[in-house]
Coordinates of C-alpha atoms in Angstrom, one line a residue:
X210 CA -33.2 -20.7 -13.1
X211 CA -30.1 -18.2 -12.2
X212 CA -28.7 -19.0 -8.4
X213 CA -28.9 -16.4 -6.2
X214 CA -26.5 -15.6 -4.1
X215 CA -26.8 -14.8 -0.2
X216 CA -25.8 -11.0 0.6
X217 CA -26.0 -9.3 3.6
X218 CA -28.4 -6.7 4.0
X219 CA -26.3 -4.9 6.1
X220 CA -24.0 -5.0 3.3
X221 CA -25.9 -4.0 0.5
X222 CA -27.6 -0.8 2.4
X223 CA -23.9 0.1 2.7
X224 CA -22.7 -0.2 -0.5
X225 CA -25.5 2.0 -1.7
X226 CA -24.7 4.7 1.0
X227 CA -21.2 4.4 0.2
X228 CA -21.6 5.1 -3.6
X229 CA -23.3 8.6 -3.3
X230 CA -25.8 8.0 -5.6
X231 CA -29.3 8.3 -5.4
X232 CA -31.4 5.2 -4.1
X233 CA -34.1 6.0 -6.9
X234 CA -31.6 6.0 -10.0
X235 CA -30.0 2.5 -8.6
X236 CA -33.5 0.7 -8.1
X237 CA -34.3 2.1 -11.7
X238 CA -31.0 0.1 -12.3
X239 CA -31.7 -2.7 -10.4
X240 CA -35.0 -3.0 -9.8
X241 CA -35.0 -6.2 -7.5
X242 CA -32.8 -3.7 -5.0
X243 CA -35.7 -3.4 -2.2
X244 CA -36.2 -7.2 -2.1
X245 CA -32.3 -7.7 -1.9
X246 CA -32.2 -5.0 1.3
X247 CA -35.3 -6.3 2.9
X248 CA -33.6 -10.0 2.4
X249 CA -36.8 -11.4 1.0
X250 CA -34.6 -12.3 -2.4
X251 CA -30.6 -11.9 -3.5
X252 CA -29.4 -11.0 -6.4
X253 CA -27.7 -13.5 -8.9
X254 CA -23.8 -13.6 -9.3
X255 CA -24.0 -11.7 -12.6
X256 CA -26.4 -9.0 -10.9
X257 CA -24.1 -8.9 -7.9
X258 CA -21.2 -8.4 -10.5
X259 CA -23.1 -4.8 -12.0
X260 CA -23.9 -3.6 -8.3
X261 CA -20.7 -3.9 -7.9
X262 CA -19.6 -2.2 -10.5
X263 CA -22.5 0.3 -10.0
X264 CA -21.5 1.5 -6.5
X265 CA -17.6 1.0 -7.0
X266 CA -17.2 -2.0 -4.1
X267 CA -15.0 -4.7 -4.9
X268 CA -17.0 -7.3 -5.5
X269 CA -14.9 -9.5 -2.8
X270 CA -16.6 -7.6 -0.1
X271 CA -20.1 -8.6 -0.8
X272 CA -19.3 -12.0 0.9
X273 CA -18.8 -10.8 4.6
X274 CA -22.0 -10.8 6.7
X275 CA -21.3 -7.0 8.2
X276 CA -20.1 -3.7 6.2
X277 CA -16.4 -3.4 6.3
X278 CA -15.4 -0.2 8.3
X279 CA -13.2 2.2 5.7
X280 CA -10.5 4.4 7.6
X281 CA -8.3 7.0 5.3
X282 CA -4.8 5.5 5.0
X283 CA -3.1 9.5 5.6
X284 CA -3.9 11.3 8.0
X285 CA -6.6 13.4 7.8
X286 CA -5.3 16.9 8.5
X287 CA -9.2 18.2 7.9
X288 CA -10.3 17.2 11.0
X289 CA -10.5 19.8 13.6
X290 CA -9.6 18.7 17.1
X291 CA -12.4 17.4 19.6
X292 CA -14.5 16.9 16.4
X293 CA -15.9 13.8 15.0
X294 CA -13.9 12.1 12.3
X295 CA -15.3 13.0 8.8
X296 CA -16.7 9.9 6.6
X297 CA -14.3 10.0 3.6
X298 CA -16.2 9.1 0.2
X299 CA -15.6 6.2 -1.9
X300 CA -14.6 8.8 -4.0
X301 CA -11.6 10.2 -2.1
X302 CA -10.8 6.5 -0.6
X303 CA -10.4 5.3 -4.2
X304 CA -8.7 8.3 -5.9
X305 CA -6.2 7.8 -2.8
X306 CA -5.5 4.1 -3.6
X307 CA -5.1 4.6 -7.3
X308 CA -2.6 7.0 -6.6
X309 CA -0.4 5.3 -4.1
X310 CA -0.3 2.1 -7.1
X311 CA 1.0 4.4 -8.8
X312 CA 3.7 5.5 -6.8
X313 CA 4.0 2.1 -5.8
X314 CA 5.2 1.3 -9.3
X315 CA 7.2 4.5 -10.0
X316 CA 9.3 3.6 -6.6
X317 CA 10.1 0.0 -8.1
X318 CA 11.1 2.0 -11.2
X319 CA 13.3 4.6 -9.4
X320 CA 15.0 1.8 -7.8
X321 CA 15.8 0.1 -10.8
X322 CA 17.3 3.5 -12.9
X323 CA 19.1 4.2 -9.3
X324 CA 17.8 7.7 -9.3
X325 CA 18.2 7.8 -5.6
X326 CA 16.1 9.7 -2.7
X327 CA 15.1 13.0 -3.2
X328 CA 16.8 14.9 -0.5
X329 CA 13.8 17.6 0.0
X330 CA 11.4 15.4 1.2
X331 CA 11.5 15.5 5.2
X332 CA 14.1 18.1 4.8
X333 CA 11.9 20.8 7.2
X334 CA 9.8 21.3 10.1
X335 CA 7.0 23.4 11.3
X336 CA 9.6 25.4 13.7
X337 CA 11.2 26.6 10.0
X338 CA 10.0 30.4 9.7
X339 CA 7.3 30.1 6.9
X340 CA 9.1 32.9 5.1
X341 CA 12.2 30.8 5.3
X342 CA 10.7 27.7 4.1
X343 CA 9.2 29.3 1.1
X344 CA 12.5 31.1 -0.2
X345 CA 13.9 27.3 0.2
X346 CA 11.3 26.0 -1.6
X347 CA 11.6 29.0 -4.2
X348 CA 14.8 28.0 -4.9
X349 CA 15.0 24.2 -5.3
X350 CA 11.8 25.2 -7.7
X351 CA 14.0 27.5 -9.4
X352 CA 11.7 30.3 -9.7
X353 CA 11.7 33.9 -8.9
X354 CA 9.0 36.0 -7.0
X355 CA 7.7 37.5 -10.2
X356 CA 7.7 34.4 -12.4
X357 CA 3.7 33.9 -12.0
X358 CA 3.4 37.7 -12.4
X359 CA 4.4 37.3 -15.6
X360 CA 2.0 34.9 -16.7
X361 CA -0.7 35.9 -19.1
X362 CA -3.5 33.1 -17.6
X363 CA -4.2 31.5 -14.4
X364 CA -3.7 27.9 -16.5
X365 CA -0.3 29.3 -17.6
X366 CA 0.9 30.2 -14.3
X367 CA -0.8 26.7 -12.9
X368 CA 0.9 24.8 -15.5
X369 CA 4.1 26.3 -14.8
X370 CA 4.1 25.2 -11.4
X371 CA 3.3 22.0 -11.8
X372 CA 6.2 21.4 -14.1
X373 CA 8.4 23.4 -12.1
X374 CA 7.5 20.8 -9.3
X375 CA 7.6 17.6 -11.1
X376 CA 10.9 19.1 -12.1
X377 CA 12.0 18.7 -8.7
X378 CA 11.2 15.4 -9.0
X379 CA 7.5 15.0 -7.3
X380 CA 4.5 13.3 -9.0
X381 CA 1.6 15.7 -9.3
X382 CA -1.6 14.3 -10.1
X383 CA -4.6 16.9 -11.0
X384 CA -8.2 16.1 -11.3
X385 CA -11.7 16.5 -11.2
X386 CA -12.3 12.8 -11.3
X387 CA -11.4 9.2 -9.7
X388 CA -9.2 8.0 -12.5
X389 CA -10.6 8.2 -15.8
X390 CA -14.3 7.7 -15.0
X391 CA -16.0 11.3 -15.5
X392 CA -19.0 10.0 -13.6
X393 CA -17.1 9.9 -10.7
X394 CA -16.8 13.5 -9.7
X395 CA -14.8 14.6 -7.0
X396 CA -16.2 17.1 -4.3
X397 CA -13.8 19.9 -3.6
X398 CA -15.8 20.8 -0.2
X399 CA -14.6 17.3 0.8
X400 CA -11.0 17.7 0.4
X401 CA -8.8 20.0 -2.1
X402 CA -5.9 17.9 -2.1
X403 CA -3.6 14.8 -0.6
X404 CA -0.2 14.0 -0.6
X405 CA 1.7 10.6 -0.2
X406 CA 5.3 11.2 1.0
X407 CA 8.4 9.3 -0.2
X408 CA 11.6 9.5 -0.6
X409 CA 12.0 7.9 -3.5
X410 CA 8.6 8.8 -5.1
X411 CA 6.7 11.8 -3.5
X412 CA 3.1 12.3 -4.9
X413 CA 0.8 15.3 -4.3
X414 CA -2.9 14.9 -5.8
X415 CA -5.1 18.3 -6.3
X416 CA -8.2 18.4 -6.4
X417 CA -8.9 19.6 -10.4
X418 CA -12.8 20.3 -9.3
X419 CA -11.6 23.2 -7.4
X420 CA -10.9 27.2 -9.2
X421 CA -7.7 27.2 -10.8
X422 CA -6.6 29.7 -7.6
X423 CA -7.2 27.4 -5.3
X424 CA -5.4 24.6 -7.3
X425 CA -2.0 26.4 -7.1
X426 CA -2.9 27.5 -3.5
X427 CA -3.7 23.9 -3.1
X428 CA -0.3 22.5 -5.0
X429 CA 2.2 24.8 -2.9
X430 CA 0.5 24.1 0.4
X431 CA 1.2 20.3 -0.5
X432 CA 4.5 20.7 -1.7
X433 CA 4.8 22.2 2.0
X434 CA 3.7 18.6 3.3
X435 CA 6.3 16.7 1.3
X436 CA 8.9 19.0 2.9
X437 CA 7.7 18.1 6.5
X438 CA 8.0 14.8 5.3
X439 CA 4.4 13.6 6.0
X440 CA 1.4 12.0 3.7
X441 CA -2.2 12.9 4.1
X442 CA -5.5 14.5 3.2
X443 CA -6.2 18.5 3.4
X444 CA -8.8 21.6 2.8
X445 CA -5.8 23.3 2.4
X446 CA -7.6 27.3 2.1
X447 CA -6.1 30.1 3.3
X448 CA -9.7 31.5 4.8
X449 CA -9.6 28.5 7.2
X450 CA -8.3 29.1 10.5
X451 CA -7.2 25.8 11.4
X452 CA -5.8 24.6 14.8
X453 CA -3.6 22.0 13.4
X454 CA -0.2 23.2 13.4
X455 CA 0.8 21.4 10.6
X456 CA -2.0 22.6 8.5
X457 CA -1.3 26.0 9.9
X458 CA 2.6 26.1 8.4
X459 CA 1.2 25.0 5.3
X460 CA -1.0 27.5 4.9
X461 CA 1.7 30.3 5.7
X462 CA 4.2 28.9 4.0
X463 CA 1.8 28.7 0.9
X464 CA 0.5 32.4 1.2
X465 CA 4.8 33.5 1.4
X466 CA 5.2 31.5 -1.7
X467 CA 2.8 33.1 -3.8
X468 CA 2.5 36.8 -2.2
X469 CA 5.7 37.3 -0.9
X470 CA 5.6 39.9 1.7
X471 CA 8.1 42.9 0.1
X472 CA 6.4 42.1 -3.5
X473 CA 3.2 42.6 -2.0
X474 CA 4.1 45.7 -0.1
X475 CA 5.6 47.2 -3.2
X476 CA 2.5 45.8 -5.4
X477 CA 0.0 47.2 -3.1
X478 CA -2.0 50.4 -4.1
X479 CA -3.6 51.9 -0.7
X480 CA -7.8 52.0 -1.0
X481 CA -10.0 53.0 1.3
X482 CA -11.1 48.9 2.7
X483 CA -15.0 48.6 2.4
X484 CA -15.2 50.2 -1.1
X485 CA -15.7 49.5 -4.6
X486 CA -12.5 50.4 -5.5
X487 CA -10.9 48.0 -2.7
X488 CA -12.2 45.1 -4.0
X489 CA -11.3 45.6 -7.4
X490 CA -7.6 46.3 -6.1
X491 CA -7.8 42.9 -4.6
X492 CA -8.7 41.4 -8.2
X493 CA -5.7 43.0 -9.4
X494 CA -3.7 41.4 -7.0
X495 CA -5.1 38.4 -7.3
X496 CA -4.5 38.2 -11.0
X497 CA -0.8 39.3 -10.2
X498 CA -0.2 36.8 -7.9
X499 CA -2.3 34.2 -9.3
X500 CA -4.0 33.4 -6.4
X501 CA -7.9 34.4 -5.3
X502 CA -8.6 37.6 -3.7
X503 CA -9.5 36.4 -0.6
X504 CA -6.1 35.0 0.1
X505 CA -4.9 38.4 -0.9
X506 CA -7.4 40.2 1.7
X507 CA -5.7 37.7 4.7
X508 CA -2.4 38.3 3.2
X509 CA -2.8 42.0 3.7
X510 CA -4.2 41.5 6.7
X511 CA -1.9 39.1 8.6
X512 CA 1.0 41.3 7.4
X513 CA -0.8 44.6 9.0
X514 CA -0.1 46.1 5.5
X515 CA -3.9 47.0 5.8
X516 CA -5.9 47.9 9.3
X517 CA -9.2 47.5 9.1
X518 CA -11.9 48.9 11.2
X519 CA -14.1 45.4 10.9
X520 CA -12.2 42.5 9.0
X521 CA -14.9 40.4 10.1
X522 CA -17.4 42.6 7.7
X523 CA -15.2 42.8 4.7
X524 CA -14.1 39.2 4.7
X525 CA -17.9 38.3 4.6
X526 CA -18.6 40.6 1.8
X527 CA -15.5 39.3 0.0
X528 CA -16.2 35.7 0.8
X529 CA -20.2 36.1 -0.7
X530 CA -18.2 37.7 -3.7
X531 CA -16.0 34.4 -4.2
X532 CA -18.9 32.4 -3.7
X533 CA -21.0 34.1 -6.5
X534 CA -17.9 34.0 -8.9
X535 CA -17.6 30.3 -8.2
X536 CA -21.0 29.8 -8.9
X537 CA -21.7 31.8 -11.9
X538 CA -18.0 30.2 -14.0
X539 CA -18.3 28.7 -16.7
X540 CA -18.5 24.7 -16.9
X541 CA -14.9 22.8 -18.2
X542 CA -15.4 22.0 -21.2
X543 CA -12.8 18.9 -20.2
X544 CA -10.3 19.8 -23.2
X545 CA -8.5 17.2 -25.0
X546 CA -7.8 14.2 -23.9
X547 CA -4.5 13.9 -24.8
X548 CA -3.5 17.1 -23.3
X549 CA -5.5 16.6 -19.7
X550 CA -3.6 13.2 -19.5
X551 CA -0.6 14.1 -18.7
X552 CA -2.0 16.7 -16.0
X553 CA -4.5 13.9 -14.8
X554 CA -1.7 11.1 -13.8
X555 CA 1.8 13.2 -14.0
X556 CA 3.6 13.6 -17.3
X557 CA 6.6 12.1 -15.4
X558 CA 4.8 9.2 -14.4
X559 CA 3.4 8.8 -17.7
X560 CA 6.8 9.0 -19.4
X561 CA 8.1 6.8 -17.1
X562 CA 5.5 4.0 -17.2
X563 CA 5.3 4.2 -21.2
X564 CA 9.2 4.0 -22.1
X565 CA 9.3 1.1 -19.6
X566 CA 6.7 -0.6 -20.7
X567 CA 8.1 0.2 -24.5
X568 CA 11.2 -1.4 -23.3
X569 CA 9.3 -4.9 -21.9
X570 CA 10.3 -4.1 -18.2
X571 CA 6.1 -3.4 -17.3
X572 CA 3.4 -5.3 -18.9
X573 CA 1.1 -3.1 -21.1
X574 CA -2.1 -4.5 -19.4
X575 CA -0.5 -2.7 -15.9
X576 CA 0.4 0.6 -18.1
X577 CA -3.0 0.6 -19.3
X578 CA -4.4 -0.3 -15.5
X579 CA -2.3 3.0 -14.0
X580 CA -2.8 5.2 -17.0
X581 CA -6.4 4.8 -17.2
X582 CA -6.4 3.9 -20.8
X583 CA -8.0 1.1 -23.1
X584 CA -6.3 0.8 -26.3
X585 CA -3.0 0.2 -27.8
X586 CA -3.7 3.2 -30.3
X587 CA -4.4 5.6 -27.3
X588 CA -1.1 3.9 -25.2
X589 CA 1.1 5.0 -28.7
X590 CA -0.2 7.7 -29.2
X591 CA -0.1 9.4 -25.5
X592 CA 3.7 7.9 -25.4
X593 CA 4.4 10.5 -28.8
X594 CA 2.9 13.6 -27.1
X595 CA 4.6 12.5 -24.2
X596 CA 8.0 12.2 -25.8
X597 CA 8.2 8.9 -24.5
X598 CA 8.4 7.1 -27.7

């Protein structure tokens, strides 16, 4: 007979809450999971082992006798002030600490190629005018005001970005998932992006569950945290009035990035606000910019190039507009794997970590670990689209 080993109740009723899944598809799973919670039986090691597994909990922390409290290791810039803290998700708690081993490993690696400290990060502060910081930022990106403009897709202009930033010599890290499980969804609502200063290896993580406007929103208002020199979690939406200064500079900072105010002026065809015809102006400057049209519709507002008799009334109408677009797009299809990779962990990361571990300096079981992959074939042939090998 298999010995059964003694778990906390307490324990287990937290694991399952902490997994966001539902209690009837893990006692289909584990169909002893009523006895284990009521303490009348345990499970056996090799059980304990898949409910581990099952609801992503180290299996370590089955053998205290009451739940362990989680805490974010960032600050949480979501939380508005006098509020209760917001329970993070396994979800976000895990994407977080895969991300910060990466960077663990990518600083070791910096320090041995002597690349030296990337002298943007911490370089500004929330006194910097936003429109100031932006140019700043602008031009360490090397780009212009009408480079997105001239993209053809909001991918395109995304992907641009992106490279434009790992360029600079940040890790970004894009995805709808924690890691390479699919099944492990990440909820936009909960957070739309992090970022884990360095000065050696900076990472910013968005959230790829989001539209592809608020990814790039999302990207730059990071970008605007590694400047300030600080890690941690955001909503970062330019709708959100937030009373965290911080957050607030971000957001401003992010919205002079991508609709700079005398390119918007210029841009701007004057509509009558409230009609048809306005909201399809703000599509087309949404598309311009590559950004969603309610950022435009704030934009234009905070920059009284538009007075409005109620912007109360037209942001909701706007806002129930984005939320039936949202709705009603089409599902990802996920794409190839090959070309999501290098979005999911950072092509420089992944570049990095391959032609090391090519060399013999990293063990391939530790590539494999960061990378999220299983085989040697897959680890050769990333490293050839990569250009690492």
């Amino acid at each position: 007979m298999a010995v059964q080993v003694p778990v906390s109740p307490e324990v287990l009723r937290w694991a399952v809450g902490r997994s966001g899944k539902d209690f009837d598809s893990l006692t289909h799973a584990f169909r002893n999971l009523p006895g284990w919670l009521s303490g009348e039986v345990h499970p056996t090691f090799p059980q304990l082992e898949k409910f581990a597994a099952a609801t992503y909990v180290p299996l370590g922390r089955f053998f205290v006798a009451d739940p362990p409290e989680e805490k974010l290791s960032i600050t949480d810039f979501r939380r508005v002030p006098g509020a209760e803290s917001e329970e993070p998700s396994a979800n976000l708690l895990d994407a977080i600490d895969l991300c910060r081993a990466r960077q663990d490993w990518y600083r070791d690696y910096i320090e041995r190629v002597s690349d030296g400290p990337r002298p943007f990060v911490n370089s500004l502060t929330v006194r910097t005018a936003p429109r100031d910081a932006a140019e700043r930022i602008r031009h360490d990106l090397k780009l212009s005001p009408y480079t997105r403009p001239r993209a053809t897709t909001w991918d395109l202009a995304f992907s641009a970005l992106v490279d434009s930033v790992e360029a600079l010599g940040v890790l970004v890290m894009v995805s709808g998932v924690v890691g390479a499980n699919t099944r492990r969804k990440l909820n936009h609502r909960e957070f739309r992006g992090f970022t884990l200063s360095d000065p050696l290896a900076p990472v910013i993580f968005v959230n790829g569950a989001d539209s592809r406007a608020a990814t790039i929103f999302t990207l730059i208002h990071e970008i605007g945290h590694v400047y300030l020199g600080e890690s941690g979690v955001s909503k970062a939406d330019p709708r959100v009035l937030t009373e965290n200064s911080h957050e607030q500079w971000c957001n401003r900072v992010a919205a002079e990035f991508l609709m700079p105010d005398d390119v918007l002026r210029s841009e701007y065809r004057p509509v009558d606000p409230g009609t048809p015809a306005f909201s399809d102006e703000l599509d087309r400057l949404a598309f311009y910019f590559k950004v969603s049209a309610l950022a435009v519709l704030m934009r234009l507002s905070e920059a009284n190039i538009v007075r409005f008799a109620d912007f109360g009334e037209q942001y909701e109408s706007e806002l129930a507009r984005a939320i039936r677009a949202y709705e009603n797009r089409p599902e990802s299809t996920g794409g190839n794997f090959y070309n999501t990779e290098g979005r999911r962990v950072s092509k420089r990361f992944a570049r990095a970590i391959i032609g090391d571990t090519v060399s013999g300096e990293t063990l391939h079981r530790d590539a494999f670990r960061l990378l999220g992959i299983k085989t040697t074939h897959t680890f050769q042939e990333l490293g050839q689209r990569m250009g690492a090998v």
